[in-house]
Amino acid sequence: MARQVRDVMTGHPTAVEPDTPVHQVATAMRDEGIGAVLVTEDGRLRGLVTDRDLTVRILADGGDVSRRTVVEACSGEPVTVAPDDHVDEALRLMRAKALRRLPVVDNGKPVGIVALGDLAVERDPESALGRISAADPND
């Protein structure tokens, strides 16, 4: 069983600058089969944006989205963990803050993302969430 976040995280997360148009972020999510993108500025984490954020904070407003940028949709001041943190700390933070994803930051730089599904596969692979998370993605 993994003991550190680095053992369960997804490394090399997709990251964009705050002024990236939301349509480019949505396209990256679709093309890469991911549901979250980090927002960075000068290599430092500024926020996290999910597919749900794009829907609720941008698309639900209606109107022309072509000039909207990812900084308008992202969560600011994200809760983070370090690669050397124990997975129990990631679980504790997710429970306490009702989060599904945590950016992993090392020396101020984002190095990964750990998702609730990653932890389910690690801790309880036979649970419904563990099985769903371990399954091959739909095309």
Coordinates of N, CA and C in Angstrom, one line a residue:
M1 N 0.8 -1.2 0.0 CA 0.0 0.0 0.0 C 0.9 1.2 0.0
A2 N 0.5 2.2 -0.8 CA 1.3 3.4 -0.9 C 1.2 4.2 0.4
R3 N 2.3 4.9 0.7 CA 2.3 5.6 1.9 C 2.4 7.1 1.6
Q4 N 2.9 7.5 0.5 CA 3.1 8.9 0.2 C 2.3 9.3 -1.0
V5 N 1.9 10.6 -1.1 CA 1.1 11.1 -2.2 C 1.8 10.8 -3.5
R6 N 3.1 10.9 -3.6 CA 3.8 10.7 -4.9 C 3.5 9.3 -5.5
D7 N 3.2 8.4 -4.6 CA 2.9 7.0 -5.1 C 1.5 6.9 -5.8
V8 N 0.6 7.8 -5.6 CA -0.7 7.7 -6.1 C -1.1 8.9 -7.1
M9 N -0.3 9.9 -7.0 CA -0.6 11.1 -7.8 C -0.4 10.9 -9.3
T10 N -1.1 11.7 -10.1 CA -0.8 11.8 -11.5 C 0.2 12.9 -11.7
G11 N 1.4 12.5 -12.3 CA 2.4 13.5 -12.5 C 2.3 14.2 -13.8
H12 N 3.1 15.3 -13.9 CA 3.1 16.1 -15.1 C 1.7 16.6 -15.4
P13 N 1.1 17.3 -14.5 CA -0.3 17.8 -14.8 C -0.3 18.9 -15.9
T14 N -1.4 18.9 -16.6 CA -1.6 19.9 -17.6 C -1.8 21.3 -16.9
A15 N -1.1 22.3 -17.3 CA -1.2 23.6 -16.7 C -1.3 24.7 -17.8
V16 N -2.1 25.7 -17.5 CA -2.3 26.8 -18.4 C -2.1 28.1 -17.6
E17 N -1.8 29.2 -18.3 CA -1.7 30.5 -17.8 C -3.1 31.1 -17.5
P18 N -3.2 32.1 -16.6 CA -4.5 32.7 -16.3 C -5.2 33.3 -17.4
D19 N -4.5 33.8 -18.4 CA -5.2 34.5 -19.5 C -5.6 33.5 -20.7
T20 N -5.5 32.2 -20.5 CA -5.8 31.2 -21.5 C -7.3 31.2 -21.7
P21 N -7.8 31.3 -22.9 CA -9.2 31.3 -23.2 C -9.9 30.0 -22.7
V22 N -11.1 30.1 -22.2 CA -11.7 28.9 -21.6 C -11.9 27.8 -22.7
H23 N -12.2 28.2 -23.9 CA -12.4 27.2 -25.0 C -11.1 26.3 -25.2
Q24 N -9.9 26.9 -25.0 CA -8.7 26.2 -25.1 C -8.5 25.2 -24.0
V25 N -9.0 25.6 -22.8 CA -8.9 24.7 -21.6 C -9.9 23.5 -21.8
A26 N -11.1 23.8 -22.3 CA -12.1 22.8 -22.5 C -11.6 21.8 -23.6
T27 N -10.9 22.3 -24.6 CA -10.4 21.5 -25.7 C -9.3 20.6 -25.1
A28 N -8.4 21.1 -24.3 CA -7.3 20.3 -23.7 C -7.9 19.2 -22.8
M29 N -9.0 19.5 -22.0 CA -9.6 18.5 -21.2 C -10.2 17.4 -22.0
R30 N -10.9 17.8 -23.1 CA -11.4 16.8 -24.0 C -10.3 15.9 -24.6
D31 N -9.3 16.5 -25.2 CA -8.3 15.8 -25.9 C -7.4 14.9 -25.0
E32 N -7.2 15.4 -23.8 CA -6.4 14.6 -22.9 C -7.2 13.7 -21.9
G33 N -8.5 13.8 -22.0 CA -9.4 12.9 -21.2 C -9.2 13.2 -19.7
I34 N -9.1 14.5 -19.4 CA -9.0 14.9 -18.0 C -10.1 15.8 -17.6
G35 N -10.3 16.0 -16.3 CA -11.4 16.8 -15.7 C -10.9 18.0 -15.0
A36 N -9.6 18.2 -14.9 CA -9.0 19.3 -14.1 C -7.7 19.8 -14.8
V37 N -7.5 21.1 -14.7 CA -6.3 21.7 -15.3 C -5.8 22.7 -14.2
L38 N -4.5 22.7 -14.0 CA -3.9 23.7 -13.1 C -3.7 25.0 -13.8
V39 N -3.9 26.1 -13.0 CA -3.7 27.4 -13.5 C -2.4 27.9 -12.9
T40 N -1.4 28.2 -13.7 CA -0.1 28.6 -13.1 C 0.3 30.0 -13.7
E41 N 1.1 30.7 -12.9 CA 1.7 32.0 -13.4 C 3.1 32.0 -13.0
D42 N 4.0 32.1 -13.9 CA 5.4 32.1 -13.7 C 5.8 30.8 -13.0
G43 N 5.2 29.7 -13.4 CA 5.5 28.4 -12.8 C 5.0 28.1 -11.4
R44 N 4.2 29.0 -10.9 CA 3.6 28.9 -9.5 C 2.1 28.6 -9.7
L45 N 1.6 27.8 -8.8 CA 0.2 27.5 -8.8 C -0.6 28.7 -8.4
R46 N -1.6 29.0 -9.2 CA -2.5 30.1 -8.9 C -3.9 29.6 -8.6
G47 N -4.3 28.4 -9.3 CA -5.6 27.9 -9.1 C -5.8 26.6 -9.8
L48 N -7.0 26.1 -9.7 CA -7.3 24.8 -10.3 C -8.7 25.0 -11.0
V49 N -8.8 24.5 -12.2 CA -10.1 24.6 -12.9 C -10.6 23.3 -13.3
T50 N -11.8 23.0 -13.0 CA -12.4 21.7 -13.4 C -13.4 21.9 -14.5
D51 N -13.8 20.8 -15.1 CA -14.9 20.8 -16.1 C -16.2 21.4 -15.5
R52 N -16.4 21.1 -14.3 CA -17.6 21.6 -13.6 C -17.5 23.1 -13.4
D53 N -16.3 23.6 -13.1 CA -16.1 25.1 -13.0 C -16.4 25.8 -14.3
L54 N -16.0 25.2 -15.4 CA -16.2 25.8 -16.7 C -17.7 25.9 -16.9
T55 N -18.4 24.8 -16.6 CA -19.9 24.8 -16.8 C -20.6 25.8 -15.9
V56 N -20.3 25.7 -14.6 CA -21.1 26.6 -13.7 C -20.7 28.0 -13.7
R57 N -19.4 28.3 -13.8 CA -18.9 29.7 -13.7 C -18.8 30.4 -15.1
I58 N -18.8 29.7 -16.2 CA -18.7 30.3 -17.5 C -19.9 30.1 -18.3
L59 N -20.2 28.8 -18.7 CA -21.3 28.5 -19.6 C -22.6 28.9 -19.1
A60 N -22.8 28.7 -17.8 CA -24.1 29.0 -17.2 C -24.5 30.5 -17.2
D61 N -23.5 31.3 -17.4 CA -23.7 32.8 -17.5 C -24.3 33.1 -18.8
G62 N -24.1 32.2 -19.8 CA -24.6 32.5 -21.2 C -23.8 33.5 -21.9
G63 N -24.2 33.9 -23.0 CA -23.4 34.9 -23.8 C -22.2 34.4 -24.5
D64 N -21.4 35.3 -25.0 CA -20.2 35.0 -25.8 C -19.1 34.6 -24.8
V65 N -18.7 33.3 -24.9 CA -17.6 32.8 -24.1 C -16.2 33.0 -24.7
S66 N -16.2 33.5 -26.0 CA -14.9 33.5 -26.7 C -13.9 34.4 -26.0
R67 N -14.3 35.4 -25.2 CA -13.4 36.3 -24.6 C -13.1 36.0 -23.1
R68 N -13.7 34.9 -22.6 CA -13.6 34.6 -21.2 C -12.3 33.8 -21.0
T69 N -11.6 34.0 -19.9 CA -10.4 33.4 -19.6 C -10.5 32.4 -18.4
V70 N -9.6 31.6 -18.3 CA -9.6 30.5 -17.3 C -9.6 31.1 -15.9
V71 N -8.9 32.2 -15.7 CA -8.9 32.8 -14.4 C -10.3 33.2 -13.8
E72 N -11.2 33.4 -14.7 CA -12.6 33.7 -14.3 C -13.3 32.5 -13.8
A73 N -12.8 31.3 -14.1 CA -13.5 30.0 -13.7 C -12.8 29.3 -12.6
C74 N -11.5 29.6 -12.5 CA -10.7 28.7 -11.5 C -11.0 29.1 -10.1
S75 N -10.7 28.1 -9.3 CA -10.7 28.3 -7.8 C -9.4 28.9 -7.4
G76 N -9.5 30.0 -6.7 CA -8.2 30.6 -6.2 C -7.8 30.0 -4.9
E77 N -6.5 30.2 -4.6 CA -5.9 29.7 -3.3 C -6.3 28.2 -3.1
P78 N -5.9 27.3 -4.0 CA -6.2 25.9 -3.8 C -5.5 25.3 -2.6
V79 N -6.2 24.3 -2.1 CA -5.6 23.5 -1.0 C -4.6 22.5 -1.7
T80 N -3.4 22.4 -1.2 CA -2.4 21.5 -1.8 C -1.8 20.5 -0.8
V81 N -1.2 19.5 -1.4 CA -0.3 18.6 -0.6 C 1.0 18.6 -1.3
A82 N 2.0 18.0 -0.5 CA 3.3 17.8 -1.0 C 3.5 16.3 -1.4
P83 N 4.4 16.0 -2.3 CA 4.6 14.7 -2.8 C 5.0 13.7 -1.6
D84 N 5.7 14.3 -0.6 CA 6.1 13.4 0.5 C 5.1 13.3 1.6
D85 N 4.0 14.0 1.5 CA 2.9 13.9 2.5 C 2.3 12.5 2.4
H86 N 1.9 12.0 3.6 CA 1.2 10.7 3.7 C -0.1 10.8 3.0
V87 N -0.6 9.7 2.4 CA -1.9 9.7 1.7 C -3.0 10.0 2.7
D88 N -2.8 9.7 4.0 CA -3.8 10.0 5.0 C -4.0 11.5 5.1
E89 N -3.0 12.3 4.9 CA -3.1 13.8 4.9 C -4.0 14.2 3.7
A90 N -3.8 13.6 2.6 CA -4.6 14.0 1.4 C -6.0 13.6 1.7
L91 N -6.3 12.5 2.2 CA -7.7 12.1 2.5 C -8.3 13.0 3.6
R92 N -7.5 13.4 4.6 CA -8.0 14.3 5.6 C -8.4 15.6 5.0
L93 N -7.6 16.2 4.2 CA -7.9 17.4 3.5 C -9.1 17.3 2.6
M94 N -9.2 16.3 1.8 CA -10.3 16.1 1.0 C -11.6 16.0 1.7
R95 N -11.6 15.3 2.8 CA -12.8 15.2 3.7 C -13.1 16.5 4.3
A96 N -12.2 17.2 4.9 CA -12.4 18.4 5.6 C -12.9 19.6 4.7
K97 N -12.4 19.6 3.5 CA -12.7 20.7 2.5 C -13.7 20.3 1.4
A98 N -14.2 19.0 1.5 CA -15.1 18.5 0.5 C -14.5 18.6 -0.9
L99 N -13.3 18.1 -1.1 CA -12.6 18.3 -2.4 C -12.5 16.9 -3.1
R100 N -12.4 16.9 -4.4 CA -12.2 15.7 -5.2 C -10.8 15.6 -5.8
R101 N -10.1 16.8 -5.8 CA -8.8 16.8 -6.4 C -7.9 17.7 -5.6
L102 N -6.6 17.4 -5.4 CA -5.7 18.2 -4.7 C -4.4 18.4 -5.6
P103 N -4.0 19.6 -5.9 CA -2.8 19.8 -6.6 C -1.6 19.3 -5.7
V104 N -0.6 18.8 -6.2 CA 0.6 18.4 -5.5 C 1.7 19.4 -5.8
V105 N 2.2 20.0 -4.8 CA 3.2 21.1 -5.0 C 4.5 20.7 -4.3
D106 N 5.6 20.9 -5.0 CA 6.9 20.7 -4.4 C 7.8 21.9 -4.6
N107 N 8.2 22.5 -3.4 CA 9.0 23.8 -3.5 C 8.3 24.9 -4.3
G108 N 7.0 25.0 -4.1 CA 6.2 26.0 -4.7 C 5.8 25.7 -6.2
K109 N 6.2 24.6 -6.7 CA 5.9 24.3 -8.1 C 5.0 23.1 -8.2
P110 N 4.0 23.2 -9.0 CA 3.1 22.0 -9.2 C 3.7 20.8 -9.9
V111 N 3.6 19.7 -9.3 CA 4.2 18.5 -9.8 C 3.2 17.3 -10.1
G112 N 2.0 17.5 -9.7 CA 1.0 16.5 -9.9 C -0.4 16.9 -9.4
I113 N -1.3 15.9 -9.5 CA -2.6 16.1 -9.0 C -3.0 14.7 -8.4
V114 N -3.6 14.7 -7.2 CA -4.1 13.5 -6.6 C -5.6 13.6 -6.5
A115 N -6.3 12.6 -7.1 CA -7.8 12.7 -7.1 C -8.4 11.7 -6.2
L116 N -9.6 11.9 -5.8 CA -10.3 11.0 -4.9 C -10.3 9.6 -5.5
G117 N -10.4 9.5 -6.8 CA -10.4 8.2 -7.4 C -9.0 7.5 -7.3
D118 N -7.9 8.3 -7.3 CA -6.6 7.7 -7.1 C -6.5 7.1 -5.7
L119 N -7.1 7.8 -4.7 CA -7.0 7.3 -3.4 C -7.9 6.1 -3.2
A120 N -9.1 6.1 -3.9 CA -10.0 4.9 -3.8 C -9.3 3.7 -4.3
V121 N -8.6 3.8 -5.5 CA -7.9 2.7 -6.1 C -6.9 2.1 -5.1
E122 N -6.2 3.1 -4.5 CA -5.1 2.7 -3.5 C -5.6 2.1 -2.3
R123 N -6.7 2.7 -1.7 CA -7.1 2.2 -0.4 C -8.2 1.1 -0.4
D124 N -9.1 1.2 -1.4 CA -10.2 0.2 -1.4 C -10.5 -0.1 -2.9
P125 N -9.6 -0.9 -3.6 CA -9.8 -1.1 -5.0 C -11.1 -1.9 -5.3
E126 N -11.7 -2.6 -4.4 CA -12.9 -3.3 -4.7 C -14.2 -2.5 -4.4
S127 N -14.0 -1.3 -3.9 CA -15.2 -0.5 -3.7 C -15.7 0.0 -5.1
A128 N -16.9 0.5 -5.1 CA -17.5 1.0 -6.3 C -16.6 2.1 -6.9
L129 N -16.2 3.0 -6.1 CA -15.4 4.1 -6.7 C -14.0 3.6 -7.1
G130 N -13.5 2.7 -6.4 CA -12.2 2.1 -6.8 C -12.3 1.4 -8.1
R131 N -13.3 0.6 -8.3 CA -13.5 -0.1 -9.6 C -13.7 0.8 -10.7
I132 N -14.6 1.8 -10.5 CA -14.8 2.8 -11.6 C -13.6 3.6 -11.9
S133 N -12.8 4.0 -10.9 CA -11.6 4.8 -11.1 C -10.5 4.0 -11.8
A134 N -10.5 2.7 -11.6 CA -9.5 1.8 -12.2 C -9.8 1.4 -13.6
A135 N -11.1 1.5 -14.0 CA -11.5 1.1 -15.3 C -11.0 1.9 -16.4
D136 N -10.8 1.3 -17.6 CA -10.4 2.1 -18.8 C -11.4 3.2 -19.1
P137 N -11.0 4.3 -19.5 CA -11.9 5.4 -19.8 C -12.7 5.1 -21.1
N138 N -13.9 5.6 -21.1 CA -14.8 5.5 -22.3 C -14.2 6.4 -23.4
D139 N -14.3 5.9 -24.6 CA -13.9 6.7 -25.8 C -15.0 7.4 -26.4

